[in-house]
Structure formats: structure tokens, C-alpha cells
Short mmCIF file of C-alpha atoms in Angstrom, two decimals:
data_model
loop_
_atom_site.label_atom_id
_atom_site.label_comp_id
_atom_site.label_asym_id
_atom_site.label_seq_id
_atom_site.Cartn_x
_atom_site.Cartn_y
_atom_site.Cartn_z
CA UNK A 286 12.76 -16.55 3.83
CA UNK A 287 12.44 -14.05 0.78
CA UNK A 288 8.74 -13.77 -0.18
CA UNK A 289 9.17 -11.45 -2.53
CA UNK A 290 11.78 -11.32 -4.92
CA UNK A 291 12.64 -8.80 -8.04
CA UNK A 292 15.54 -9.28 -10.92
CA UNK A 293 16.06 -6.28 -13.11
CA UNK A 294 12.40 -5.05 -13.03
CA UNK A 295 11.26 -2.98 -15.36
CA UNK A 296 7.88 -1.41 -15.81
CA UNK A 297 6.37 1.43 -17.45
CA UNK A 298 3.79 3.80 -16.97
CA UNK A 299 1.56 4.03 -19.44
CA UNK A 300 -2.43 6.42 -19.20
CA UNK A 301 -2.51 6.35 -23.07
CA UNK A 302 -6.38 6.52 -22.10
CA UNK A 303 -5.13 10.03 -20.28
CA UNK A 304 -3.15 11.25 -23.17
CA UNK A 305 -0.05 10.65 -20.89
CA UNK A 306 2.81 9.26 -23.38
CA UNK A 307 3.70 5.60 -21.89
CA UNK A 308 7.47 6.18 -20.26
CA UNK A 309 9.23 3.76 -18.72
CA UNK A 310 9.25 4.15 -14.95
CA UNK A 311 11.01 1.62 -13.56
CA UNK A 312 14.55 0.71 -14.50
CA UNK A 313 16.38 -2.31 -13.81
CA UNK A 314 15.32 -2.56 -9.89
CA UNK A 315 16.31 -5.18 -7.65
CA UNK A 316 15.40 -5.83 -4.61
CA UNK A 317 14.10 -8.99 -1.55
CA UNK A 318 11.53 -8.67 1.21
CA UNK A 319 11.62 -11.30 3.77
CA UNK A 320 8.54 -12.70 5.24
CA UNK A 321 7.57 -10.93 8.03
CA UNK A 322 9.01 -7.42 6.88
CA UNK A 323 7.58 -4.50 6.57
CA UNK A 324 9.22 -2.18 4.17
CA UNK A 325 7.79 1.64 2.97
CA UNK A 326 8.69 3.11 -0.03
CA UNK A 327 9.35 6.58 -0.50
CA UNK A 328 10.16 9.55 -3.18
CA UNK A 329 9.13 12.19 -4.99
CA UNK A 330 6.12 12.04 -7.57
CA UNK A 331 7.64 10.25 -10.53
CA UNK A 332 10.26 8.48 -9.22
CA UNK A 333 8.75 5.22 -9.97
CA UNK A 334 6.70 4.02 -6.32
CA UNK A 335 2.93 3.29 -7.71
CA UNK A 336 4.59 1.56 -10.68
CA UNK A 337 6.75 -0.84 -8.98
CA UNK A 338 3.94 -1.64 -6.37
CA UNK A 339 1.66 -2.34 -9.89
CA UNK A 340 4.40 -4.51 -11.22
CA UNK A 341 5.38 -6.67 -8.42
CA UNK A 342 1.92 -7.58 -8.20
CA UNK A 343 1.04 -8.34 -12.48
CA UNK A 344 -1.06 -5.30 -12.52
CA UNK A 345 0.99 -3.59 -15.03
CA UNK A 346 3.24 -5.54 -17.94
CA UNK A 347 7.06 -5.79 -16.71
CA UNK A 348 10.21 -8.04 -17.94
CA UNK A 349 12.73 -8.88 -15.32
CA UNK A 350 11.94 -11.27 -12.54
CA UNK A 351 9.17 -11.03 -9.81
CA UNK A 352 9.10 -14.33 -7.35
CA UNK A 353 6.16 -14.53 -4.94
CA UNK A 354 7.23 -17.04 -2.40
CA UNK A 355 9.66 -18.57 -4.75
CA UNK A 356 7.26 -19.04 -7.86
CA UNK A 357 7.19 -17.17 -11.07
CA UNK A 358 4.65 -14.53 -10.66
CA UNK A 359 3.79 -14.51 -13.88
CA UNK A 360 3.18 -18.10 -13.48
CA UNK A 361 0.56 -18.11 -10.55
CA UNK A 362 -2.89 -17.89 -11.29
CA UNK A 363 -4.46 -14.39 -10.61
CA UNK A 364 -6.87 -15.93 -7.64
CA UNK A 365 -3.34 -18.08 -6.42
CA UNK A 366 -1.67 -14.53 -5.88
CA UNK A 367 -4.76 -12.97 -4.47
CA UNK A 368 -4.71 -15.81 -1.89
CA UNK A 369 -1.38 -14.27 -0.38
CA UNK A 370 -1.26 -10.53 -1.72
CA UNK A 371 -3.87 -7.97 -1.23
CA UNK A 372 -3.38 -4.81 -2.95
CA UNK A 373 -5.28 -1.28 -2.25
CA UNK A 374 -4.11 0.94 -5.08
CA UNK A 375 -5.22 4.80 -4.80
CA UNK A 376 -8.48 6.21 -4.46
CA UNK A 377 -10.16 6.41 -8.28
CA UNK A 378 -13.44 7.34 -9.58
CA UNK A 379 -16.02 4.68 -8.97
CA UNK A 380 -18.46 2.83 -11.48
CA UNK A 381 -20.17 0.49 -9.96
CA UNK A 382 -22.88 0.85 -7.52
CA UNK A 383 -22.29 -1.65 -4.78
CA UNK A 384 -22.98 -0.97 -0.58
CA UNK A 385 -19.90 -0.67 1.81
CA UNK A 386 -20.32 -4.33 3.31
CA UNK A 387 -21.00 -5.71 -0.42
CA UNK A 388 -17.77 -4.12 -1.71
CA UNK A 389 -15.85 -5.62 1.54
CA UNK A 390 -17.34 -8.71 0.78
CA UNK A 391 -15.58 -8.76 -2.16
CA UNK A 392 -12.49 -9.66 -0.90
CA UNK A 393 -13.72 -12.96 0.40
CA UNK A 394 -14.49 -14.26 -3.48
CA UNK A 395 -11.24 -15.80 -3.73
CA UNK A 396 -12.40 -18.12 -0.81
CA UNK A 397 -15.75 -19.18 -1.74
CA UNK A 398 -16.28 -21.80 -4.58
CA UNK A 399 -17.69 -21.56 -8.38
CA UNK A 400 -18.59 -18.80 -9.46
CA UNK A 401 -21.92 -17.72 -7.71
CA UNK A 402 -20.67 -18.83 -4.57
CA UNK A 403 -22.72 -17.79 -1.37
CA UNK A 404 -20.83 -15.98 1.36
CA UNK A 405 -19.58 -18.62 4.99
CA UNK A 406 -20.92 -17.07 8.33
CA UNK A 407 -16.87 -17.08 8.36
CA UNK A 408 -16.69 -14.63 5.07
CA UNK A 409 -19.46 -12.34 7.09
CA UNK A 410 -17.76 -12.55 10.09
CA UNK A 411 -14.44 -11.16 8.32
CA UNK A 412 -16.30 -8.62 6.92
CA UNK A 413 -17.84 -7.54 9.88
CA UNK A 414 -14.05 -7.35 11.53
CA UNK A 415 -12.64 -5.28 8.52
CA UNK A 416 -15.57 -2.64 8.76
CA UNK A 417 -14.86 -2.44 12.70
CA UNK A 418 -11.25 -1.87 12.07
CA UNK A 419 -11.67 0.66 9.64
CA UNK A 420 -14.78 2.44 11.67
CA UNK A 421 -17.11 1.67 8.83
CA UNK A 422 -19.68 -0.57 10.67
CA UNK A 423 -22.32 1.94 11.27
CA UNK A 424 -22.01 2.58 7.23
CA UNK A 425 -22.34 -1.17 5.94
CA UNK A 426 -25.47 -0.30 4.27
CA UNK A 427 -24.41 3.09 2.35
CA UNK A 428 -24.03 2.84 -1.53
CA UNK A 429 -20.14 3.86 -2.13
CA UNK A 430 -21.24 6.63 -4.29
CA UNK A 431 -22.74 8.55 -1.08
CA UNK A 432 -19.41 8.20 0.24
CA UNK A 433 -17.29 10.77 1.23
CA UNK A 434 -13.25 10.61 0.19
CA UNK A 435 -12.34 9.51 3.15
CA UNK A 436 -15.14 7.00 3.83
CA UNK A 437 -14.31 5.92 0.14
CA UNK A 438 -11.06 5.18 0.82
CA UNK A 439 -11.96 3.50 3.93
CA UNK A 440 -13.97 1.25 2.46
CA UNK A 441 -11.70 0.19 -0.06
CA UNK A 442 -8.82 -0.23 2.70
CA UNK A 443 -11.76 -2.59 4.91
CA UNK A 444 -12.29 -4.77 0.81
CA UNK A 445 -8.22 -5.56 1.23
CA UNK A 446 -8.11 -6.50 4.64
CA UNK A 447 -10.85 -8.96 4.13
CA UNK A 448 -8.77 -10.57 1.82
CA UNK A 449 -6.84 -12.59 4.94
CA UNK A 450 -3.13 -12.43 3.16
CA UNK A 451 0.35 -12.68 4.35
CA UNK A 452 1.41 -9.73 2.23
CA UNK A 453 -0.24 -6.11 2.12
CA UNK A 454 0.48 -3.99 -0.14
CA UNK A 455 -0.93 -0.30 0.29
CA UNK A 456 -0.28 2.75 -1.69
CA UNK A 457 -0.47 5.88 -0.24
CA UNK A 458 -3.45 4.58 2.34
CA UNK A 459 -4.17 7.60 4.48
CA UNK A 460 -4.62 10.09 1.32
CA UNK A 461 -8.39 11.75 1.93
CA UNK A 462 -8.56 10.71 5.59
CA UNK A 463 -8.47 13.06 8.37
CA UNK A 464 -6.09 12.97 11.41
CA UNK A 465 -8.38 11.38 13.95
CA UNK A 466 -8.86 8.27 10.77
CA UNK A 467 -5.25 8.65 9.84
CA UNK A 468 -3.81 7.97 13.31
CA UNK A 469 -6.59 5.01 14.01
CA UNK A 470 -5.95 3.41 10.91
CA UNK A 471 -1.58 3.88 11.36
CA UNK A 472 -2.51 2.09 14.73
CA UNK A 473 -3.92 -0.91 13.19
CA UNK A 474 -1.94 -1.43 10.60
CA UNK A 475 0.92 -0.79 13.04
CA UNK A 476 -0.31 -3.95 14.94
CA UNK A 477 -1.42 -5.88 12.17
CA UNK A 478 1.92 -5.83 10.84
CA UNK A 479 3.79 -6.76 13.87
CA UNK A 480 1.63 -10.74 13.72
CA UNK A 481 3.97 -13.39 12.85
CA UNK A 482 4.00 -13.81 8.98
CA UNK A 483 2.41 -10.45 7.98
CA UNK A 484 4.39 -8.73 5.33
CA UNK A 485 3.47 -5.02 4.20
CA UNK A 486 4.80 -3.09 1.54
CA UNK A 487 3.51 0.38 1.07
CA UNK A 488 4.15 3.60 -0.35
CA UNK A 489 4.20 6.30 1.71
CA UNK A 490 4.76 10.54 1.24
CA UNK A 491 3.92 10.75 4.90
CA UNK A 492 7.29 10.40 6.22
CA UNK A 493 6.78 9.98 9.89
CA UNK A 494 4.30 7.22 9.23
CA UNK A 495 6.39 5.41 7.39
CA UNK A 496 8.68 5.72 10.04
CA UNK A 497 6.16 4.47 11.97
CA UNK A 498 5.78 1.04 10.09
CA UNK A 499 8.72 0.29 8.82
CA UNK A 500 11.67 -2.17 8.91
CA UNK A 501 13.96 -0.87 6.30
CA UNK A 502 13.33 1.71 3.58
CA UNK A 503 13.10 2.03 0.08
CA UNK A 504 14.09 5.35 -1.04
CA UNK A 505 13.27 5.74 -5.10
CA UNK A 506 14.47 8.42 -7.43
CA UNK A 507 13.99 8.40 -11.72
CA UNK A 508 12.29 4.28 -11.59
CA UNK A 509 15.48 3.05 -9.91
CA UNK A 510 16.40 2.41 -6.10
CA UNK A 511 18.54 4.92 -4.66
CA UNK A 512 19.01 3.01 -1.23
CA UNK A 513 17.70 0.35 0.68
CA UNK A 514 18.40 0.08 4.24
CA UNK A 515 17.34 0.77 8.09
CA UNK A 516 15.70 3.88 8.89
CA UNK A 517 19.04 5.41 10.40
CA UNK A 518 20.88 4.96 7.05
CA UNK A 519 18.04 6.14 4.50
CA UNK A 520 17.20 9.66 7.08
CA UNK A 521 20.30 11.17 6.12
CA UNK A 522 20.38 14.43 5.18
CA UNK A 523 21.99 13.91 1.83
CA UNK A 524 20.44 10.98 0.65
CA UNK A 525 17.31 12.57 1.52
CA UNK A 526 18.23 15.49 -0.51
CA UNK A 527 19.27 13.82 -3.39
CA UNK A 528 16.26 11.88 -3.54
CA UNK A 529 13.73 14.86 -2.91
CA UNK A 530 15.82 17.24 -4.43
CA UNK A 531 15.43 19.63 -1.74
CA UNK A 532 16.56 19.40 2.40
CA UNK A 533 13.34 17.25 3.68
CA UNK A 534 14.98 17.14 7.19
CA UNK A 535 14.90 21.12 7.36
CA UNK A 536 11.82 21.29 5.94
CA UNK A 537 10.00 18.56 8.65
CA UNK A 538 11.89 20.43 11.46
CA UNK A 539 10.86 23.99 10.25
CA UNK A 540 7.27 22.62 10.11
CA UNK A 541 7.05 21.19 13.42
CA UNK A 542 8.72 23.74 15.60
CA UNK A 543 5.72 25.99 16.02
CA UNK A 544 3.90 23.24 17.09
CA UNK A 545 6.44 21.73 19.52
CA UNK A 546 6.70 25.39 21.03
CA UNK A 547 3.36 25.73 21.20
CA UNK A 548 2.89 22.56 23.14
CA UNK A 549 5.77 23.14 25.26
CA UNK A 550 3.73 26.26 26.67
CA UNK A 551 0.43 24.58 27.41
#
């Protein structure tokens, strides 16, 4: 069953409030994911990733077709989407002055009723499970804004998983974090997407994590799809190069040799 569904997408991107000229940046895609799927995007910068992630979720203005388990996206009430899609979009600059376990918390609102509504010992207890995946527990109490990057980020990633959906949708999610956080958090989300019924769709430039994750890829060049398909089809040399517009297989090779040498000595 197709969860998500796009027909002739397109979406631009448009920072007006950057002085960056709105351009179109996604161009007649089409694509499925099936329930239970878990597909990575990947391409350069500019070829359209953030803005389709934006799109198929009504962050950003599109025409085409976007179906969320066979409704009209644009259709479904923002907390009826929220209910089955959590989003974490990259790390910005933050305004508000909220702690770590408040800011988590907030991913439980679409659960609790009117508008003050008071948090369950079921919303805490979800909390507390989203800080201990993320290995934010000991930092519950910390105002974001004495955050590091990486604890930032963390945080933010702990907010979405809080949110209890069938879909995740994650862009870029290990940017800022070091390798020790990286691999954790590539763990869990490696076995939170193998659960019956979870769907993730992320967008990845680490190419060996989303190699990790992945079903099928989504390889993205100038806001249109250049191939969809298993892992064994899309890591061709060719369509790789095409995509990247230089060999990406050489270059991950040439980059890991030293350290598979080195390792093969110890």
C-alpha cells in the first residue's frame, strides 16, 4: 500500500528573505513509497532534495499531486498530517528559549486536547524515551541556546521522534554530530525503521549511511529524478557520475584505502 504518493510535483525554492531569487527546484517529479519503506534521497547541492522533502509535506507551496495515505494532502488538516508524518528539517538558528525536554515535549501537542492541554504521564513517558534514544537525558533541563550543534540537532531529532508517526522524514540528520553520535543515532534509526509500518524518507550526502537505511534510492539531479531503484542499480558508476558530476565511486574508494590499509596492519 502506497502511503505516499506524488503526480508531477513541482516546487520552488524561494529565501526572498535571503536575497536568494525564488527558482523553481523541483520539476515535474513523480514518484510512490509504500508503507513500510524506507527510501534515501541523494544528490548534489541544488538538485532539488530539501525542496521535495518541504513539498511532500505542505511546508513549501507546490501544484501537482501529493497523496498521504490516499488523501489530498492539501486537504488534511495540518495536526491530521502531523498525526502520521514527522518532519526534522536542518539545523537553523533558534528564537525561542525553551529547555531540551520542553522542546521534545512539543511533539506530543498534537495528542493532547484544546489548546492549553496538560502533558499524559504517557506524553512524559515518550519524552523521556526520545531523550534516551538520542543520549539527551542527562541534558533535559538545558535551555537550547546553551546547546552545542550537535546537542542542538539532537534535540530537535528527540522533538520528531516524540511525535509517534508511521512516516519519518529526516533531512540530512547527522550534520553537526560527531562519529560516536552519528553511528548511535544510524543504529536507532536503523532499527526503528525496520518495525512493521515505519516509513522513513530522508535525505542523505552521507552515502554509506544511506546505504545503511535504505530500500531503494532516489538519486536527484536539476529538481527532477534521475533514477529510482535498489541500491545495486542506483551505485553505478555512471549514474553516479552523471548525477554528481564527478566519479563518487573513485572518490569513496580513494578515501577509504588508507584507512583499510591501515587497519589491515594493526
Amino acid at each position: 500500500m502506497w502511503i505516499i504518493e506524488c503526480k508531477n510535483l513541482h516546487a520552488a525554492y524561494d529565501r526572498r528573505d535571503l536575497g536568494i531569487e525564488e527558482k523553481e527546484a523541483v520539476k515535474g517529479v513523480s514518484f510512490t513509497v509504500e508503507s513500510g519503506q524506507n527510501i534515501c534521497i541523494l544528490g548534489s547541492n541544488g538538485s532539488g532534495k530539501t525542496t521535495l522533502l518541504r513539498a511532500i509535506t505542505g511546508m513549501v507551496p507546490y501544484s501537482g499531486e501529493v497523496l498521504l495515505d490516499g488523501q489530498p494532502l492539501q486537504k488534511l488538516r495540518r495536526e491530521k498530517i502531523a498525526q502520521k508524518v514527522a518532519v526534522m528539517t536542518q539545523l537553523s538558528q533558534v528564537y525561542f528559549s525553551y529547555s531540551v525536554e520542553e522542546t521534545v515535549m512539543m511533539g506530543r501537542y498534537i495528542y493532547q486536547e484544546g489548546l492549553l492541554g496538560r502533558p499524559t504521564k504517557e506524553d512524559c513517558e515518550v519524552v523521556a524515551e526520545s531523550l534516551e534514544a538520542v543520549g539527551l537525558k542527562d541534558l533535559a533541563k538545558r535551555q537550547l541556546n546553551t546547546l552545542s550543534g550537535g546537542e542542538l540537532q539532537r534535540a530537535f531529532l528527540a522533538r520528531t521522534l516524540a511525535q509517534q508517526t508511521p512516516v519519518l522524514i529526516l533531512d540530512e540528520p547527522t550534520n553537526h554530530l560527531d562519529l560516536k553520535v552519528q553511528a548511535e543515532l544510524s543504529e536507532y534509526l536503523r532499527e526503528w525503521s525496520q518495525k512493521p509500518g515505519h516509513t522513513l524518507i530522508g535525505v542523505f550526502h552521507d552515502i554509506p549511511l544511506a546505504l545503511a537505511l535504505a530500500d531503494e534510492l532516489i538519486l536527484m539531479k536539476q529538481g527532477q529524478i534521475l533514477a529510482k531503484d535498489g541500491k545495486e542499480t542506483i551505485l553505478q558508476e555512471d549514474l553516479l557520475t552523471q548525477a554528481y558530476d564527478f566519479n563518487v565511486l573513485n572518490y569513496i574508494q580513494t578515501m577509504t584505502q588508507p584507512a583499510e590499509q591501515f587497519l589491515k596492519k594493526q
